PDB file of C-alpha atoms in Angstrom:
ATOM      1  CA  UNK I 512      97.144 -32.313-173.108  1.00 63.00           C
ATOM      2  CA  UNK I 513      95.795 -28.951-174.787  1.00 73.00           C
ATOM      3  CA  UNK I 514      96.443 -28.246-177.799  1.00 80.00           C
ATOM      4  CA  UNK I 515      94.981 -24.903-180.103  1.00 84.00           C
ATOM      5  CA  UNK I 516      92.219 -26.205-180.753  1.00 89.00           C
ATOM      6  CA  UNK I 517      90.878 -27.857-177.862  1.00 89.00           C
ATOM      7  CA  UNK I 518      91.874 -24.092-175.820  1.00 88.00           C
ATOM      8  CA  UNK I 519      89.988 -22.467-177.527  1.00 92.00           C
ATOM      9  CA  UNK I 520      86.883 -25.087-177.912  1.00 94.00           C
ATOM     10  CA  UNK I 521      87.326 -24.462-174.551  1.00 91.00           C
ATOM     11  CA  UNK I 522      87.590 -21.071-173.846  1.00 92.00           C
ATOM     12  CA  UNK I 523      84.847 -19.584-176.518  1.00 96.00           C
ATOM     13  CA  UNK I 524      81.885 -20.412-173.963  1.00 95.00           C
ATOM     14  CA  UNK I 525      83.290 -18.169-171.577  1.00 93.00           C
ATOM     15  CA  UNK I 526      84.297 -15.459-174.537  1.00 95.00           C
ATOM     16  CA  UNK I 527      81.158 -16.253-175.362  1.00 96.00           C
ATOM     17  CA  UNK I 528      79.434 -14.313-172.584  1.00 94.00           C
ATOM     18  CA  UNK I 529      82.087 -12.145-171.160  1.00 94.00           C
ATOM     19  CA  UNK I 530      81.275 -10.398-175.114  1.00 95.00           C
ATOM     20  CA  UNK I 531      77.821 -10.552-174.320  1.00 95.00           C
ATOM     21  CA  UNK I 532      77.922  -8.634-170.777  1.00 93.00           C
ATOM     22  CA  UNK I 533      81.003  -5.991-172.132  1.00 92.00           C
ATOM     23  CA  UNK I 534      81.183  -6.389-175.279  1.00 94.00           C
ATOM     24  CA  UNK I 535      83.848  -7.873-177.948  1.00 94.00           C
ATOM     25  CA  UNK I 536      86.697  -5.875-177.525  1.00 92.00           C
ATOM     26  CA  UNK I 537      85.864  -3.984-175.115  1.00 92.00           C
ATOM     27  CA  UNK I 538      88.121  -5.615-172.483  1.00 92.00           C
ATOM     28  CA  UNK I 539      91.829  -7.010-171.924  1.00 92.00           C
ATOM     29  CA  UNK I 540      93.164  -9.971-169.754  1.00 91.00           C
ATOM     30  CA  UNK I 541      95.499  -9.081-167.515  1.00 90.00           C
ATOM     31  CA  UNK I 542      97.838 -11.748-165.852  1.00 89.00           C
ATOM     32  CA  UNK I 543     101.559 -13.059-164.235  1.00 88.00           C
ATOM     33  CA  UNK I 544     103.776 -12.011-167.067  1.00 88.00           C
ATOM     34  CA  UNK I 545     104.484 -15.844-168.092  1.00 86.00           C
ATOM     35  CA  UNK I 546     106.103 -16.043-170.829  1.00 86.00           C
ATOM     36  CA  UNK I 547     104.172 -18.463-173.999  1.00 86.00           C
ATOM     37  CA  UNK I 548     106.995 -20.728-174.721  1.00 79.00           C
ATOM     38  CA  UNK I 549     104.553 -23.922-175.184  1.00 71.00           C
ATOM     39  CA  UNK I 550     105.485 -26.488-177.134  1.00 68.00           C
ATOM     40  CA  UNK I 551     102.863 -27.966-179.472  1.00 67.00           C
ATOM     41  CA  UNK I 552     104.245 -30.036-181.985  1.00 64.00           C
ATOM     42  CA  UNK I 553     106.648 -32.216-178.951  1.00 61.00           C
ATOM     43  CA  UNK I 554     104.778 -33.787-176.590  1.00 58.00           C
ATOM     44  CA  UNK I 555     108.096 -34.868-174.561  1.00 58.00           C
ATOM     45  CA  UNK I 556     109.948 -31.869-173.889  1.00 57.00           C
ATOM     46  CA  UNK I 557     109.075 -29.994-170.687  1.00 58.00           C
ATOM     47  CA  UNK I 558     107.090 -27.039-172.183  1.00 57.00           C
ATOM     48  CA  UNK I 559     104.359 -29.299-173.188  1.00 57.00           C
ATOM     49  CA  UNK I 560     102.377 -27.967-171.028  1.00 66.00           C
ATOM     50  CA  UNK I 561      99.818 -25.611-171.754  1.00 70.00           C
ATOM     51  CA  UNK I 562     100.592 -22.833-168.718  1.00 80.00           C
ATOM     52  CA  UNK I 563      98.647 -19.071-168.657  1.00 86.00           C
ATOM     53  CA  UNK I 564     101.485 -17.810-171.163  1.00 88.00           C
ATOM     54  CA  UNK I 565     100.197 -20.172-174.041  1.00 88.00           C
ATOM     55  CA  UNK I 566      96.341 -19.549-173.047  1.00 90.00           C
ATOM     56  CA  UNK I 567      97.031 -15.689-173.177  1.00 92.00           C
ATOM     57  CA  UNK I 568      98.343 -16.373-177.341  1.00 92.00           C
ATOM     58  CA  UNK I 569      95.082 -18.633-176.890  1.00 93.00           C
ATOM     59  CA  UNK I 570      92.986 -15.172-175.895  1.00 95.00           C
ATOM     60  CA  UNK I 571      94.730 -12.654-178.768  1.00 96.00           C
ATOM     61  CA  UNK I 572      95.057 -15.231-181.592  1.00 94.00           C
ATOM     62  CA  UNK I 573      92.494 -16.199-181.174  1.00 95.00           C
ATOM     63  CA  UNK I 574      89.497 -13.957-180.022  1.00 96.00           C
ATOM     64  CA  UNK I 575      91.881 -11.051-180.399  1.00 96.00           C
ATOM     65  CA  UNK I 576      91.767  -9.865-176.409  1.00 95.00           C
ATOM     66  CA  UNK I 577      94.189  -7.012-175.546  1.00 95.00           C
ATOM     67  CA  UNK I 578      96.828  -9.016-173.189  1.00 95.00           C
ATOM     68  CA  UNK I 579      98.057  -7.262-170.212  1.00 93.00           C
ATOM     69  CA  UNK I 580     100.997  -8.590-169.044  1.00 93.00           C
ATOM     70  CA  UNK I 581     102.349  -7.849-165.046  1.00 91.00           C
ATOM     71  CA  UNK I 582     105.814  -8.358-163.574  1.00 92.00           C
ATOM     72  CA  UNK I 583     108.712  -7.491-161.655  1.00 93.00           C
ATOM     73  CA  UNK I 584     110.277  -4.327-163.048  1.00 94.00           C
ATOM     74  CA  UNK I 585     113.993  -7.104-162.955  1.00 94.00           C
ATOM     75  CA  UNK I 586     112.590  -8.972-165.657  1.00 92.00           C
ATOM     76  CA  UNK I 587     111.946  -6.608-167.540  1.00 91.00           C
ATOM     77  CA  UNK I 588     113.892  -7.471-170.618  1.00 92.00           C
ATOM     78  CA  UNK I 589     112.612 -10.855-171.184  1.00 91.00           C
ATOM     79  CA  UNK I 590     109.083  -8.842-173.113  1.00 91.00           C
ATOM     80  CA  UNK I 591     112.375  -8.048-176.057  1.00 91.00           C
ATOM     81  CA  UNK I 592     113.674 -10.325-178.796  1.00 88.00           C
ATOM     82  CA  UNK I 593     117.650  -9.552-178.764  1.00 86.00           C
ATOM     83  CA  UNK I 594     117.033  -7.980-181.887  1.00 88.00           C
ATOM     84  CA  UNK I 595     114.188  -5.668-181.068  1.00 86.00           C
ATOM     85  CA  UNK I 596     110.316  -5.785-181.108  1.00 88.00           C
ATOM     86  CA  UNK I 597     109.076  -8.928-179.017  1.00 90.00           C
ATOM     87  CA  UNK I 598     110.254 -11.898-177.522  1.00 91.00           C
ATOM     88  CA  UNK I 599     108.310 -14.885-179.995  1.00 90.00           C
ATOM     89  CA  UNK I 600     107.470 -15.362-176.024  1.00 90.00           C
ATOM     90  CA  UNK I 601     105.613 -12.070-175.943  1.00 93.00           C
ATOM     91  CA  UNK I 602     103.974 -12.001-179.312  1.00 92.00           C
ATOM     92  CA  UNK I 603     100.656 -12.402-177.723  1.00 93.00           C
ATOM     93  CA  UNK I 604     101.536  -8.250-176.162  1.00 95.00           C
ATOM     94  CA  UNK I 605     101.133  -6.775-179.555  1.00 94.00           C
ATOM     95  CA  UNK I 606      97.973  -4.761-179.222  1.00 93.00           C
ATOM     96  CA  UNK I 607      98.727  -5.129-175.435  1.00 94.00           C
ATOM     97  CA  UNK I 608     101.064  -3.839-172.819  1.00 93.00           C
ATOM     98  CA  UNK I 609     103.080  -4.561-170.239  1.00 92.00           C
ATOM     99  CA  UNK I 610     103.011  -3.555-165.786  1.00 90.00           C
ATOM    100  CA  UNK I 611     105.661  -3.540-164.597  1.00 92.00           C
ATOM    101  CA  UNK I 612     106.007  -3.297-160.885  1.00 92.00           C
ATOM    102  CA  UNK I 613     108.115  -2.891-158.589  1.00 93.00           C
ATOM    103  CA  UNK I 614     110.466  -6.159-157.675  1.00 93.00           C
ATOM    104  CA  UNK I 615     110.369  -6.954-154.365  1.00 93.00           C
ATOM    105  CA  UNK I 616     112.407  -9.851-152.732  1.00 94.00           C
ATOM    106  CA  UNK I 617     111.891 -12.524-149.795  1.00 92.00           C
ATOM    107  CA  UNK I 618     113.193 -15.853-148.054  1.00 90.00           C
ATOM    108  CA  UNK I 619     111.508 -18.447-148.930  1.00 85.00           C
ATOM    109  CA  UNK I 620     110.978 -21.408-147.236  1.00 84.00           C
ATOM    110  CA  UNK I 621     114.973 -23.020-148.122  1.00 92.00           C
ATOM    111  CA  UNK I 622     115.602 -19.805-146.739  1.00 93.00           C
ATOM    112  CA  UNK I 623     116.933 -19.076-150.565  1.00 94.00           C
ATOM    113  CA  UNK I 624     116.019 -15.751-151.837  1.00 95.00           C
ATOM    114  CA  UNK I 625     113.701 -15.416-154.774  1.00 93.00           C
ATOM    115  CA  UNK I 626     111.752 -11.820-156.628  1.00 93.00           C
ATOM    116  CA  UNK I 627     107.666 -11.577-154.613  1.00 92.00           C
ATOM    117  CA  UNK I 628     105.497 -12.312-157.826  1.00 90.00           C
ATOM    118  CA  UNK I 629     102.220 -11.908-156.637  1.00 89.00           C
ATOM    119  CA  UNK I 630      99.808 -13.348-153.705  1.00 88.00           C
ATOM    120  CA  UNK I 631     100.233 -12.826-149.884  1.00 88.00           C
ATOM    121  CA  UNK I 632     103.038 -12.641-147.341  1.00 87.00           C
ATOM    122  CA  UNK I 633     103.813 -14.215-144.625  1.00 84.00           C
ATOM    123  CA  UNK I 634     102.241 -10.945-142.778  1.00 85.00           C
ATOM    124  CA  UNK I 635      98.865 -11.319-145.177  1.00 85.00           C
ATOM    125  CA  UNK I 636      99.954  -8.251-147.650  1.00 87.00           C
ATOM    126  CA  UNK I 637      99.401  -8.450-151.199  1.00 88.00           C
ATOM    127  CA  UNK I 638     102.801  -8.160-152.906  1.00 91.00           C
ATOM    128  CA  UNK I 639     104.126  -7.904-156.668  1.00 91.00           C
ATOM    129  CA  UNK I 640     101.753  -7.721-158.966  1.00 91.00           C
ATOM    130  CA  UNK I 641      99.117  -9.138-157.046  1.00 90.00           C
ATOM    131  CA  UNK I 642      99.740  -5.867-154.676  1.00 89.00           C
ATOM    132  CA  UNK I 643      99.239  -3.705-158.864  1.00 86.00           C
ATOM    133  CA  UNK I 644      95.528  -5.859-159.000  1.00 84.00           C
ATOM    134  CA  UNK I 645      94.188  -4.837-156.542  1.00 85.00           C
ATOM    135  CA  UNK I 646      94.652  -1.925-155.457  1.00 85.00           C
ATOM    136  CA  UNK I 647      92.217   0.687-155.546  1.00 83.00           C
ATOM    137  CA  UNK I 648      93.332   2.324-158.683  1.00 85.00           C
ATOM    138  CA  UNK I 649      93.408  -0.617-160.742  1.00 85.00           C
ATOM    139  CA  UNK I 650      90.188  -2.123-159.344  1.00 83.00           C
ATOM    140  CA  UNK I 651      87.067   0.187-159.579  1.00 85.00           C
ATOM    141  CA  UNK I 652      87.811  -0.424-163.335  1.00 86.00           C
ATOM    142  CA  UNK I 653      87.199  -4.580-162.983  1.00 84.00           C
ATOM    143  CA  UNK I 654      83.916  -5.992-163.774  1.00 81.00           C
ATOM    144  CA  UNK I 655      84.791  -9.248-164.429  1.00 79.00           C
ATOM    145  CA  UNK I 656      86.995 -12.315-163.017  1.00 80.00           C
ATOM    146  CA  UNK I 657      88.668 -15.436-164.546  1.00 77.00           C
ATOM    147  CA  UNK I 658      90.559 -17.338-162.257  1.00 75.00           C
ATOM    148  CA  UNK I 659      93.137 -19.619-164.158  1.00 76.00           C
ATOM    149  CA  UNK I 660      95.725 -21.622-162.371  1.00 73.00           C
ATOM    150  CA  UNK I 661      96.513 -23.732-159.832  1.00 69.00           C
ATOM    151  CA  UNK I 662     100.519 -22.563-157.257  1.00 77.00           C
ATOM    152  CA  UNK I 663      99.315 -20.363-154.159  1.00 80.00           C
ATOM    153  CA  UNK I 664      99.769 -16.561-155.351  1.00 81.00           C
ATOM    154  CA  UNK I 665      96.432 -18.158-158.326  1.00 80.00           C
ATOM    155  CA  UNK I 666      94.898 -19.784-154.647  1.00 80.00           C
ATOM    156  CA  UNK I 667      95.824 -16.239-152.798  1.00 81.00           C
ATOM    157  CA  UNK I 668      94.238 -13.648-155.661  1.00 81.00           C
ATOM    158  CA  UNK I 669      90.793 -16.324-155.312  1.00 80.00           C
ATOM    159  CA  UNK I 670      91.000 -15.888-152.056  1.00 82.00           C
ATOM    160  CA  UNK I 671      90.989 -11.457-152.589  1.00 82.00           C
ATOM    161  CA  UNK I 672      88.865 -11.732-155.035  1.00 79.00           C
ATOM    162  CA  UNK I 673      86.060 -13.628-153.317  1.00 77.00           C
ATOM    163  CA  UNK I 674      86.167 -12.817-149.600  1.00 76.00           C
ATOM    164  CA  UNK I 675      88.960  -9.360-150.314  1.00 73.00           C
ATOM    165  CA  UNK I 676      91.671  -8.512-148.397  1.00 64.00           C
ATOM    166  CA  UNK I 677      91.953  -5.322-145.191  1.00 60.00           C
ATOM    167  CA  UNK I 678      95.776  -4.946-145.886  1.00 60.00           C
ATOM    168  CA  UNK I 679      94.818  -3.915-149.737  1.00 56.00           C
ATOM    169  CA  UNK I 680      97.428  -0.990-149.805  1.00 54.00           C
ATOM    170  CA  UNK I 681      95.312   2.843-151.947  1.00 51.00           C
ATOM    171  CA  UNK I 682      96.145   3.910-154.152  1.00 44.00           C
ATOM    172  CA  UNK I 683      98.808   6.362-152.829  1.00 47.00           C
ATOM    173  CA  UNK I 684     100.790   3.800-151.601  1.00 47.00           C
ATOM    174  CA  UNK I 685     101.975   2.511-154.803  1.00 44.00           C
TER     175      UNK I 685
END
């Protein structure tokens, strides 16, 4: 079980390394836009497993890393609370930003429609947030990549980092 103290301890050598390369406060973390709805105090909750949203909150709160969340445009409202300001699930974006991309839809294995959040489509083309992250317009600013996550999008992004993709979009096609 990953709590805040364990996450901080685990991240510290990585953050120290990146800060040593680029300088404290001179870099940011960009991720897929998951909310931080982790419940540290309820081990029986379905939200008791630390995820990327929680990781980003720890980076922002404990290490003062600026965070950029990517998200498809149909979910843009999720960043905001009903009473205004950021939703508590996105408090880690306080000194960061949200990067929205146009939602595209695919049919999943069950033939149900769902947004393409990222990774590769069936033809090997980048989709969703991955299409932004790996565009030439963004890549010229990337100096370091840290792969986290375990799903198919994370796997596709790691493959892209390691091996590239001839189907990566040109900046003008975004």
